[in-house]
Short mmCIF file of C-alpha atoms in Angstrom, two decimals:
data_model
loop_
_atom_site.label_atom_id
_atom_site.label_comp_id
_atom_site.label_asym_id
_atom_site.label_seq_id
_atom_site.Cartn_x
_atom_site.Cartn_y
_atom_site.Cartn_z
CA UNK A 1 8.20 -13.78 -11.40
CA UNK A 2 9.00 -16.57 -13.50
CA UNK A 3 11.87 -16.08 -15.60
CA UNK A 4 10.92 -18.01 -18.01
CA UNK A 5 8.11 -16.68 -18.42
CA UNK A 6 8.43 -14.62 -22.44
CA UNK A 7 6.31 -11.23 -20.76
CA UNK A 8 8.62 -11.36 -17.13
CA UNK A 9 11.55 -10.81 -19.73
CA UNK A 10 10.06 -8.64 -21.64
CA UNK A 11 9.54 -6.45 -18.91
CA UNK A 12 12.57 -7.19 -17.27
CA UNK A 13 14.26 -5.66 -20.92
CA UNK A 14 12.31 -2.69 -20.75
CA UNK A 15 13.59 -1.91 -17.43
CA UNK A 16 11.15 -3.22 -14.62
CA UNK A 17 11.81 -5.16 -11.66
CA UNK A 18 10.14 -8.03 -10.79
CA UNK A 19 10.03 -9.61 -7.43
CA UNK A 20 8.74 -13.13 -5.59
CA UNK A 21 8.25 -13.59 -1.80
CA UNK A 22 11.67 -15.47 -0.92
CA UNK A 23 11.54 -18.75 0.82
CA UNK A 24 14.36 -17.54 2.85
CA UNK A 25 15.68 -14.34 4.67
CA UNK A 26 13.93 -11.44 6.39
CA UNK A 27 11.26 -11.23 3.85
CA UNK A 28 10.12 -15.25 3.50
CA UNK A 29 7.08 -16.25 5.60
CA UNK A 30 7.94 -16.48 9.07
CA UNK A 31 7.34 -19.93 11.38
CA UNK A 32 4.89 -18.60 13.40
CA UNK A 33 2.72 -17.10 11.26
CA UNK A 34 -0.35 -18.67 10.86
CA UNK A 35 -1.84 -18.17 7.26
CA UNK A 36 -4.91 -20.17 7.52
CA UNK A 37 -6.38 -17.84 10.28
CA UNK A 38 -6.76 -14.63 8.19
CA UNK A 39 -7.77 -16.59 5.08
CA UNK A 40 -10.67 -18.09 7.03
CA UNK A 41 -12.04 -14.32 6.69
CA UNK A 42 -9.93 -12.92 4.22
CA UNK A 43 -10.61 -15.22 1.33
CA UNK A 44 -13.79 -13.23 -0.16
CA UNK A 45 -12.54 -9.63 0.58
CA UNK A 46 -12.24 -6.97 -1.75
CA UNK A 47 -11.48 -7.96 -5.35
CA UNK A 48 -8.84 -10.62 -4.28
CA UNK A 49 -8.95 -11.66 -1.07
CA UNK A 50 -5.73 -13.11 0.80
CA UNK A 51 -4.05 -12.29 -2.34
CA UNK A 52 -4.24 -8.65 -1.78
CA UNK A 53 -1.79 -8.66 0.60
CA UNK A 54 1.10 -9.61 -1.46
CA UNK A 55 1.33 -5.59 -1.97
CA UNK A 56 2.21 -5.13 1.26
CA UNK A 57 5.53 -6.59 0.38
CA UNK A 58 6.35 -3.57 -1.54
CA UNK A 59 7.45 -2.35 2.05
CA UNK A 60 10.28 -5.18 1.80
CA UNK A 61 12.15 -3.90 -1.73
CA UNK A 62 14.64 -2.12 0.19
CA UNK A 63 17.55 -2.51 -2.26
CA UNK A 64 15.91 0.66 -3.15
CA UNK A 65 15.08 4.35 -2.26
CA UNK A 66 11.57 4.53 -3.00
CA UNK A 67 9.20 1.25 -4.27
CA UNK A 68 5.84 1.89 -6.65
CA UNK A 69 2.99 -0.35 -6.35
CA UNK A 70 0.78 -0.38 -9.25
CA UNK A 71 -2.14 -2.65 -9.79
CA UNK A 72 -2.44 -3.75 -13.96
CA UNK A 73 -5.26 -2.16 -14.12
CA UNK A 74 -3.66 0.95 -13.09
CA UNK A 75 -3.54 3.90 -15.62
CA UNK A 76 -0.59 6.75 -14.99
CA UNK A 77 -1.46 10.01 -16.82
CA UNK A 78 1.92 12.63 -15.54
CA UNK A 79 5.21 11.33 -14.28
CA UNK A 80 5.57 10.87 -10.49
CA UNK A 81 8.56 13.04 -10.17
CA UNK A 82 7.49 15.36 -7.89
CA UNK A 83 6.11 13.03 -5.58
CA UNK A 84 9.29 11.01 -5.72
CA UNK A 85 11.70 14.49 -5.06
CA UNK A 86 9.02 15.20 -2.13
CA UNK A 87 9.54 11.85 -0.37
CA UNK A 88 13.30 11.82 -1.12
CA UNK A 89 13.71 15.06 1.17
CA UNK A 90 14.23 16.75 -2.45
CA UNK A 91 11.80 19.40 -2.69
CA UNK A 92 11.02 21.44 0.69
CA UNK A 93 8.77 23.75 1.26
CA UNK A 94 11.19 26.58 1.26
CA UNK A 95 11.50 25.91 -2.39
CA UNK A 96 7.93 26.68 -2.95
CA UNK A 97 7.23 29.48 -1.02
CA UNK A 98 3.71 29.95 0.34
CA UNK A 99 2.64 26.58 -2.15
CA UNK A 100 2.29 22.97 -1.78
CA UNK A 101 4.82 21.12 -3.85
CA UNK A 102 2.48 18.87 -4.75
CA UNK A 103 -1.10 19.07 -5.47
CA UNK A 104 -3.66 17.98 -2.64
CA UNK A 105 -6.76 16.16 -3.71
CA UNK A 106 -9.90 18.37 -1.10
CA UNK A 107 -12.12 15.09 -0.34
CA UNK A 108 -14.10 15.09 3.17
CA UNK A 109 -11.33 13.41 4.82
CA UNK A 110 -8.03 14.93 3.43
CA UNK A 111 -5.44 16.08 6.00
CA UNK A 112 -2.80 18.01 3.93
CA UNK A 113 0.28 16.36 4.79
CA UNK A 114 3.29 18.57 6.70
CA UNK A 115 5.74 18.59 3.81
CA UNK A 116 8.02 19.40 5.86
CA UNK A 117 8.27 16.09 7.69
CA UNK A 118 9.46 12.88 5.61
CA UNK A 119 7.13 11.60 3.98
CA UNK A 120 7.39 7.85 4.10
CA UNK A 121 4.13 6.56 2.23
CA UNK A 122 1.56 7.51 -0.55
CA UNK A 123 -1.45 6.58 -1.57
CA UNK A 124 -4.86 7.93 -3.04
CA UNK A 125 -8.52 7.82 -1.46
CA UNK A 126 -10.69 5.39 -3.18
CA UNK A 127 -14.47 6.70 -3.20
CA UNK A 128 -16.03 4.19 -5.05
CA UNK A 129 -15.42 1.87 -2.16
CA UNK A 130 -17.51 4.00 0.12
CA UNK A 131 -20.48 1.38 1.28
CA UNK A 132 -23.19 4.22 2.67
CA UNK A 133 -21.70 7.35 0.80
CA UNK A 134 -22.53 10.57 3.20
CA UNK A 135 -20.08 12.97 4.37
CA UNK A 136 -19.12 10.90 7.35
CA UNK A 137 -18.70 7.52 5.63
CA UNK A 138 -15.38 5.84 5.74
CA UNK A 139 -13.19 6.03 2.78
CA UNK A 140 -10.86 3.36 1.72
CA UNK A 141 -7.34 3.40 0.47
CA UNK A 142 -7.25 2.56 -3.13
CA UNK A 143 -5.27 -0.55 -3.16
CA UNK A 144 -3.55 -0.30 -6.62
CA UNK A 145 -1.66 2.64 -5.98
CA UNK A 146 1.26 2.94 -3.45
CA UNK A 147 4.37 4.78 -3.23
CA UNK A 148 6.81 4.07 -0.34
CA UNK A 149 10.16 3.86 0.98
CA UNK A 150 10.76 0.57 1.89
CA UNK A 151 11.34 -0.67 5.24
CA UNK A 152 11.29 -4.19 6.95
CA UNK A 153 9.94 -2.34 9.99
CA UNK A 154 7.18 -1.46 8.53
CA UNK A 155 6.47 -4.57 6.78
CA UNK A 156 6.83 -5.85 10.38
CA UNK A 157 4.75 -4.28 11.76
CA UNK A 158 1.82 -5.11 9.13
CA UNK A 159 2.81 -8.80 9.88
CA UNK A 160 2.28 -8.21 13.04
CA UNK A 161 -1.30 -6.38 12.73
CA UNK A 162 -2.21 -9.18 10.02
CA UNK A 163 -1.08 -11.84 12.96
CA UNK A 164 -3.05 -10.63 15.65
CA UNK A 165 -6.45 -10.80 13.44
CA UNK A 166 -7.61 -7.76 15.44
CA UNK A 167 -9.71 -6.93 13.13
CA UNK A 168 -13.46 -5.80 14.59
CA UNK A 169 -16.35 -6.79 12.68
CA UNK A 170 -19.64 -5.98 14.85
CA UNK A 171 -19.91 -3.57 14.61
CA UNK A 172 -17.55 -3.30 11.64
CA UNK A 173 -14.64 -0.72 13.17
CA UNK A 174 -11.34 -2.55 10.99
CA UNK A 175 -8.28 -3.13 12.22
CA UNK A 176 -7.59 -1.98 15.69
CA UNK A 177 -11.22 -0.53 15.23
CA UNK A 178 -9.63 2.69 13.72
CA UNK A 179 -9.62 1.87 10.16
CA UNK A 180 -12.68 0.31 8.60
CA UNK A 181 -16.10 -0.08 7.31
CA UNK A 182 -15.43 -0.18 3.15
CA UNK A 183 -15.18 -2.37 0.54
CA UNK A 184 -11.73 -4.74 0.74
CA UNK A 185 -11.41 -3.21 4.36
CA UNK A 186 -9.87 -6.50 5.71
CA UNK A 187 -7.00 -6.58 3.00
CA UNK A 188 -6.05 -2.81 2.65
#
């Protein structure tokens, strides 16, 4: 963010924190990464293209315990806080006897997580994104939306994945062929 920018500081007074890509340290772009070969494809996918994977970075804010990733056009009706005390190790499942601490969306591909494991990432399904809706079709991630406790790791490994451009496209399988086939596949 710019900070001279009048609505950065705004924001910045009303509590939010704003964060660039460094040009240095673990989180800048690294020598050997080769941005032109992704763009080549990436470019025209999903609303944004190549842009769309500045969110990733969200993986990188580890100055704190858990990082929120929220598109503008992003609309929050209830506080988070139970999803925050579940992924802090807060709320257990002995705490809630024979009930999920949270509630579980039942779409055709929900897995009800194991609350309790840690829970290092969330995220909601984004139907509208299904190409050939049917109860088998691939369903996206909905890319405004993620919760997640940071990690350079994991931002890492994304590099990595992003890197490697292993991305199958005939037939279209996604990345690694395991995660594909739905609108802004390529960037999220």
């Amino acid at each position: 963010p710019d900070p001279n920018n009048s609505f950065y500081e705004e924001l910045r007074k009303s509590g939010y924190v704003g964060e660039q890509r460094p040009k240095e340290g673990p989180m800048a772009r690294s020598p050997q990464e080769n941005p032109n070969r992704l763009r080549r494809f990436l470019h025209t996918n999903g609303c944004c293209g190549y842009a769309e994977l500045l969110k990733l970075h969200v993986f990188g804010m580890t100055a704190h315990k858990l990082a929120v990733h929220l598109d503008f056009d992003s609309l929050l009706l209830r506080p988070m806080d139970d999803l925050f005390d579940v992924m802090l190790g807060k709320t257990m499942m002995e705490d809630v006897k024979d009930q999920s601490p949270l509630p579980v969306a039942k779409g055709p591909h929900t897995k009800v997580p194991d609350f309790n494991k840690p829970i290092h990432a969330a995220f909601t399904r984004d139907y509208n994104s299904v190409k050939d809706p049917n109860p088998d079709a691939p369903v996206g991630i909905q890319g405004g939306f993620l919760v997640v406790k940071p990690s350079l790791e994991v931002l890492d490994r994304f590099k990595t994945i992003l890197r490697r451009g292993e991305f199958l496209l005939d037939p279209r399988k996604g990345w690694g062929g395991k995660f594909g086939g739905f609108y802004g596949d390529m960037t999220f």
